[in-house]
Short mmCIF file of C-alpha atoms in Angstrom, two decimals:
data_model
loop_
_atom_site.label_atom_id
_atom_site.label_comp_id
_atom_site.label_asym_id
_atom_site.label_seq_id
_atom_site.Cartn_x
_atom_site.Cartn_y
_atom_site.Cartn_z
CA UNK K 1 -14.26 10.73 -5.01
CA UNK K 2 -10.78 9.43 -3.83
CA UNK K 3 -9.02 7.67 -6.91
CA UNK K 4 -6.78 4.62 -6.96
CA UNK K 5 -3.60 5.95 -8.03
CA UNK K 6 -3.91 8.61 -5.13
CA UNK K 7 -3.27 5.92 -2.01
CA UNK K 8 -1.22 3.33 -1.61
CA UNK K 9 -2.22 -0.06 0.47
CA UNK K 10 -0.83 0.16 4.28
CA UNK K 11 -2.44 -3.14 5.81
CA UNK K 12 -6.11 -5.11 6.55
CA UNK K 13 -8.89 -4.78 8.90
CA UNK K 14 -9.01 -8.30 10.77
CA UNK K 15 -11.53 -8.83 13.71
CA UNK K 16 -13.24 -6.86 16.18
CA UNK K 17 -11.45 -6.58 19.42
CA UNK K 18 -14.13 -6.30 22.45
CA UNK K 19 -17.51 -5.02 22.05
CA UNK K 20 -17.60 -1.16 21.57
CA UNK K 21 -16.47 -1.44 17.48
CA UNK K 22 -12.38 -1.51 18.23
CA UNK K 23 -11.02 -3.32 15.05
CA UNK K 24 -7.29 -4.94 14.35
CA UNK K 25 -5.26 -3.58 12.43
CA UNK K 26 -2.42 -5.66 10.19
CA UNK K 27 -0.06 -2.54 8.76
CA UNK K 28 2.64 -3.38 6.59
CA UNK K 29 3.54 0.69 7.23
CA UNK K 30 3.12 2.94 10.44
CA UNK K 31 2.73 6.07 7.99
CA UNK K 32 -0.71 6.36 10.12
CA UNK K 33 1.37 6.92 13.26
CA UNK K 34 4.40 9.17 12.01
CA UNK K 35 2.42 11.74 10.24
CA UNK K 36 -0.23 11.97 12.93
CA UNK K 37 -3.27 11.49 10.09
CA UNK K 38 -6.64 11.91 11.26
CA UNK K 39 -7.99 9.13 8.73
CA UNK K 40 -7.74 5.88 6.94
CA UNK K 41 -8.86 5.02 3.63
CA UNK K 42 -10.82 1.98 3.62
CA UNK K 43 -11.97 -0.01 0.57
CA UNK K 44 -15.66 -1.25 0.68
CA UNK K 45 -16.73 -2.67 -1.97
CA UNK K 46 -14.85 -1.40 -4.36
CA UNK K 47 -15.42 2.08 -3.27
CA UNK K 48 -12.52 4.24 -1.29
CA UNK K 49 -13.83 5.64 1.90
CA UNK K 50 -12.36 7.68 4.29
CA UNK K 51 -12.86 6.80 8.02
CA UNK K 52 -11.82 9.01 10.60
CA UNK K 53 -9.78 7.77 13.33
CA UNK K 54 -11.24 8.31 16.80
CA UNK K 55 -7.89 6.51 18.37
CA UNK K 56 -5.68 3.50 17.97
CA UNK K 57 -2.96 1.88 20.13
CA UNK K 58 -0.67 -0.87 18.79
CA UNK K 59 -1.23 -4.31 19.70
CA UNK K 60 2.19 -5.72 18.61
CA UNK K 61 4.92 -4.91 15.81
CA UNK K 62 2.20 -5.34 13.27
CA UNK K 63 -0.94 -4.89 14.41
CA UNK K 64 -3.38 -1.63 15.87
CA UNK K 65 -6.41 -2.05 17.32
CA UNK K 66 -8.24 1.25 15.93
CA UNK K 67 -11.38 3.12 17.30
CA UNK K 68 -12.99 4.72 14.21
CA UNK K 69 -15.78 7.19 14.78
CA UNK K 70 -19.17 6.14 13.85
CA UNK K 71 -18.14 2.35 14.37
CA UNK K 72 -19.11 2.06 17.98
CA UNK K 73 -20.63 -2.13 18.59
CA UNK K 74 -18.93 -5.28 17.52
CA UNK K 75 -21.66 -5.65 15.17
CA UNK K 76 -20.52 -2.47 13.08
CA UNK K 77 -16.93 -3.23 13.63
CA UNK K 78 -17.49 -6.67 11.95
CA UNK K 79 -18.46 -5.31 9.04
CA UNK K 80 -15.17 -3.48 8.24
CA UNK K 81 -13.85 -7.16 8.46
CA UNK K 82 -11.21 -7.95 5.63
CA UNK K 83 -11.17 -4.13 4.14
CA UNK K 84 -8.00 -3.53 3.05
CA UNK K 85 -6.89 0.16 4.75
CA UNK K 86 -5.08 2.84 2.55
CA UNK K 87 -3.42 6.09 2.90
CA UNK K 88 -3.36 9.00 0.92
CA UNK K 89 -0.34 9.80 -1.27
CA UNK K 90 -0.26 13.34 -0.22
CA UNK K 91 -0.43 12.52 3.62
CA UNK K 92 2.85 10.65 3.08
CA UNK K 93 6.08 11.29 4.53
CA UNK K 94 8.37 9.96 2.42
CA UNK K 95 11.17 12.52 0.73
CA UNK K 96 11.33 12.42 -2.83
CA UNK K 97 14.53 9.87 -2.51
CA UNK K 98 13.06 8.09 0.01
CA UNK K 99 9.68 6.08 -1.22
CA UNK K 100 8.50 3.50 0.79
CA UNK K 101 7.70 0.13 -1.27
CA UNK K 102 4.32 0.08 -0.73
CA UNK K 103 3.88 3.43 -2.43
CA UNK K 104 5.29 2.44 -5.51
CA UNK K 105 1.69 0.25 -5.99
CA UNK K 106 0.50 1.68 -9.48
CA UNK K 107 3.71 3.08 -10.57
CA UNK K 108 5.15 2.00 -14.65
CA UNK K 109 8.15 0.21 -14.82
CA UNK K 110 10.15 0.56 -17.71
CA UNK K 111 13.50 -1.32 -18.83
CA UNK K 112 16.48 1.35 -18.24
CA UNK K 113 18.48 -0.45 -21.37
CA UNK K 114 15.34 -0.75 -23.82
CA UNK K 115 12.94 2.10 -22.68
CA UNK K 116 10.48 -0.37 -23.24
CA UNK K 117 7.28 0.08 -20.88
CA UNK K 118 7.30 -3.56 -18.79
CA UNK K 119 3.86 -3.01 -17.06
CA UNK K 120 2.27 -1.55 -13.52
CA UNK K 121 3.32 -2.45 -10.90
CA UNK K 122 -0.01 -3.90 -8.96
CA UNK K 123 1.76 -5.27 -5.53
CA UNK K 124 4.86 -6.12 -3.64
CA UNK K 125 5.14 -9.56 -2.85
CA UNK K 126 7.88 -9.76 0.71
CA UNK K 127 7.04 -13.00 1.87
CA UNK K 128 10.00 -14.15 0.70
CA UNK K 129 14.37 -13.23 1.41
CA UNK K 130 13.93 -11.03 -1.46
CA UNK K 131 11.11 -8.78 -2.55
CA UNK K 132 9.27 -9.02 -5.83
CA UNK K 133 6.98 -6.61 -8.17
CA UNK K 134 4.06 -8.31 -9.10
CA UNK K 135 3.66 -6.18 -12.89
CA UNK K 136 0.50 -6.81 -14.93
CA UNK K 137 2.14 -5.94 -18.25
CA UNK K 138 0.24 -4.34 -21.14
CA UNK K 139 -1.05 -7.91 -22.49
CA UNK K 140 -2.67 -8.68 -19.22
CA UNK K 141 -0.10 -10.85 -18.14
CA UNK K 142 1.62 -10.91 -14.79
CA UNK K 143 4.81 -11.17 -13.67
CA UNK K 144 7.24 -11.23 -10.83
CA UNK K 145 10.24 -8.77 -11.39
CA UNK K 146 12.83 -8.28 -8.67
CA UNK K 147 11.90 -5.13 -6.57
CA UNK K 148 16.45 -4.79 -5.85
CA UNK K 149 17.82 -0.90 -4.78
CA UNK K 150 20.54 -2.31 -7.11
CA UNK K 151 18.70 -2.33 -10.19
CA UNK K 152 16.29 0.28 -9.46
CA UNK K 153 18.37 3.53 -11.74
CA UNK K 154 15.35 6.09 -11.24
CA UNK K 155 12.03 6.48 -9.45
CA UNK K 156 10.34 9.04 -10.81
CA UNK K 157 7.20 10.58 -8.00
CA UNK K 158 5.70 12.85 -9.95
CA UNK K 159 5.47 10.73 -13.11
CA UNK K 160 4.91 7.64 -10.92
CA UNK K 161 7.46 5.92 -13.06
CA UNK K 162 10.67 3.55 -12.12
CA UNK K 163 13.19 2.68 -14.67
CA UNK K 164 15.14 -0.70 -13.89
CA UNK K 165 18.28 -2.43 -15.22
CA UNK K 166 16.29 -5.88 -15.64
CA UNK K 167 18.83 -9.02 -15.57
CA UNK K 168 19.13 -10.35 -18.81
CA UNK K 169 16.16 -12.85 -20.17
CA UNK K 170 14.19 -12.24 -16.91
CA UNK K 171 11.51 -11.62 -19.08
CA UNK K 172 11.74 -14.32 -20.49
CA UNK K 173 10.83 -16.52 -17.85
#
């Protein structure tokens, strides 16, 4: 059984493109296409699911259009429809010093001056100038902490921890 904290999000099946079960593809990383993998992980209802990738070719800066094998109508293409696409963890090609942001999904964050625990980190919000954590702390709450190189000290991969010099009273908010 694939786990969670074991992918990472890369994107979001939209439509089927043409009629022999060719689906888009909105990627917010081209991990798929650097490291060559042969699947995607795809989440249907609730469940993680590896589908192997029969080809793709991009349609655009953001956007595939993937052939997975198996899914060969529109019909069966349709139903992958909204599934949000993942990659494995392991697959990854990121260095040690150089995570991408949208691995970082599940990690703790902690305050570098307090060592307090601030919460998991549960998405990265870029649609604005300056990206955000979304944390759900420890009392279920959430909360939008700035996702700044700056105040990032450590990023820990193997503890899937990131300590952060938090601007005063931010927490507060």
């Amino acid at each position: 059984m694939i786990k969670q904290e074991n992918v990472y999000k890369i994107g979001k099946l939209g439509k089927p493109h043409g009629v022999k079960g060719e689906v888009s593809f909105q990627f917010t990383d081209d991990v798929f296409d650097r490291v060559e993998a042969d699947y995607l992980i795809l989440d249907i209802d609730g469940i993680l699911v590896p589908f192997f990738i029969e080809d793709y070719r991009f349609h655009g800066e953001e956007t595939a259009l993937v052939k997975f094998c198996d899914i060969d109508s529109q019909d069966k293409a349709r139903e992958l429809t909204g599934c949000e696409v993942f990659f494995p963890r392991k697959l990854s090609d990121s260095a040690e010093e150089e995570v991408a942001w949208n691995e970082l999904i599940g990690y703790t964050l902690t305050d570098a001056k307090s060592d307090k625990t601030i919460g998991t980190i549960t998405s990265i919000d870029d649609s604005t100038l300056n990206l955000l954590f979304e944390i759900k702390t420890e009392d279920n709450q959430e909360r939008l902490i700035p996702a700044s190189e700056d105040l990032i000290e450590d990023i820990d991969t193997k503890g899937k921890t990131i300590r952060i010099n938090l601007p005063e009273g931010i927490l507060d908010l």
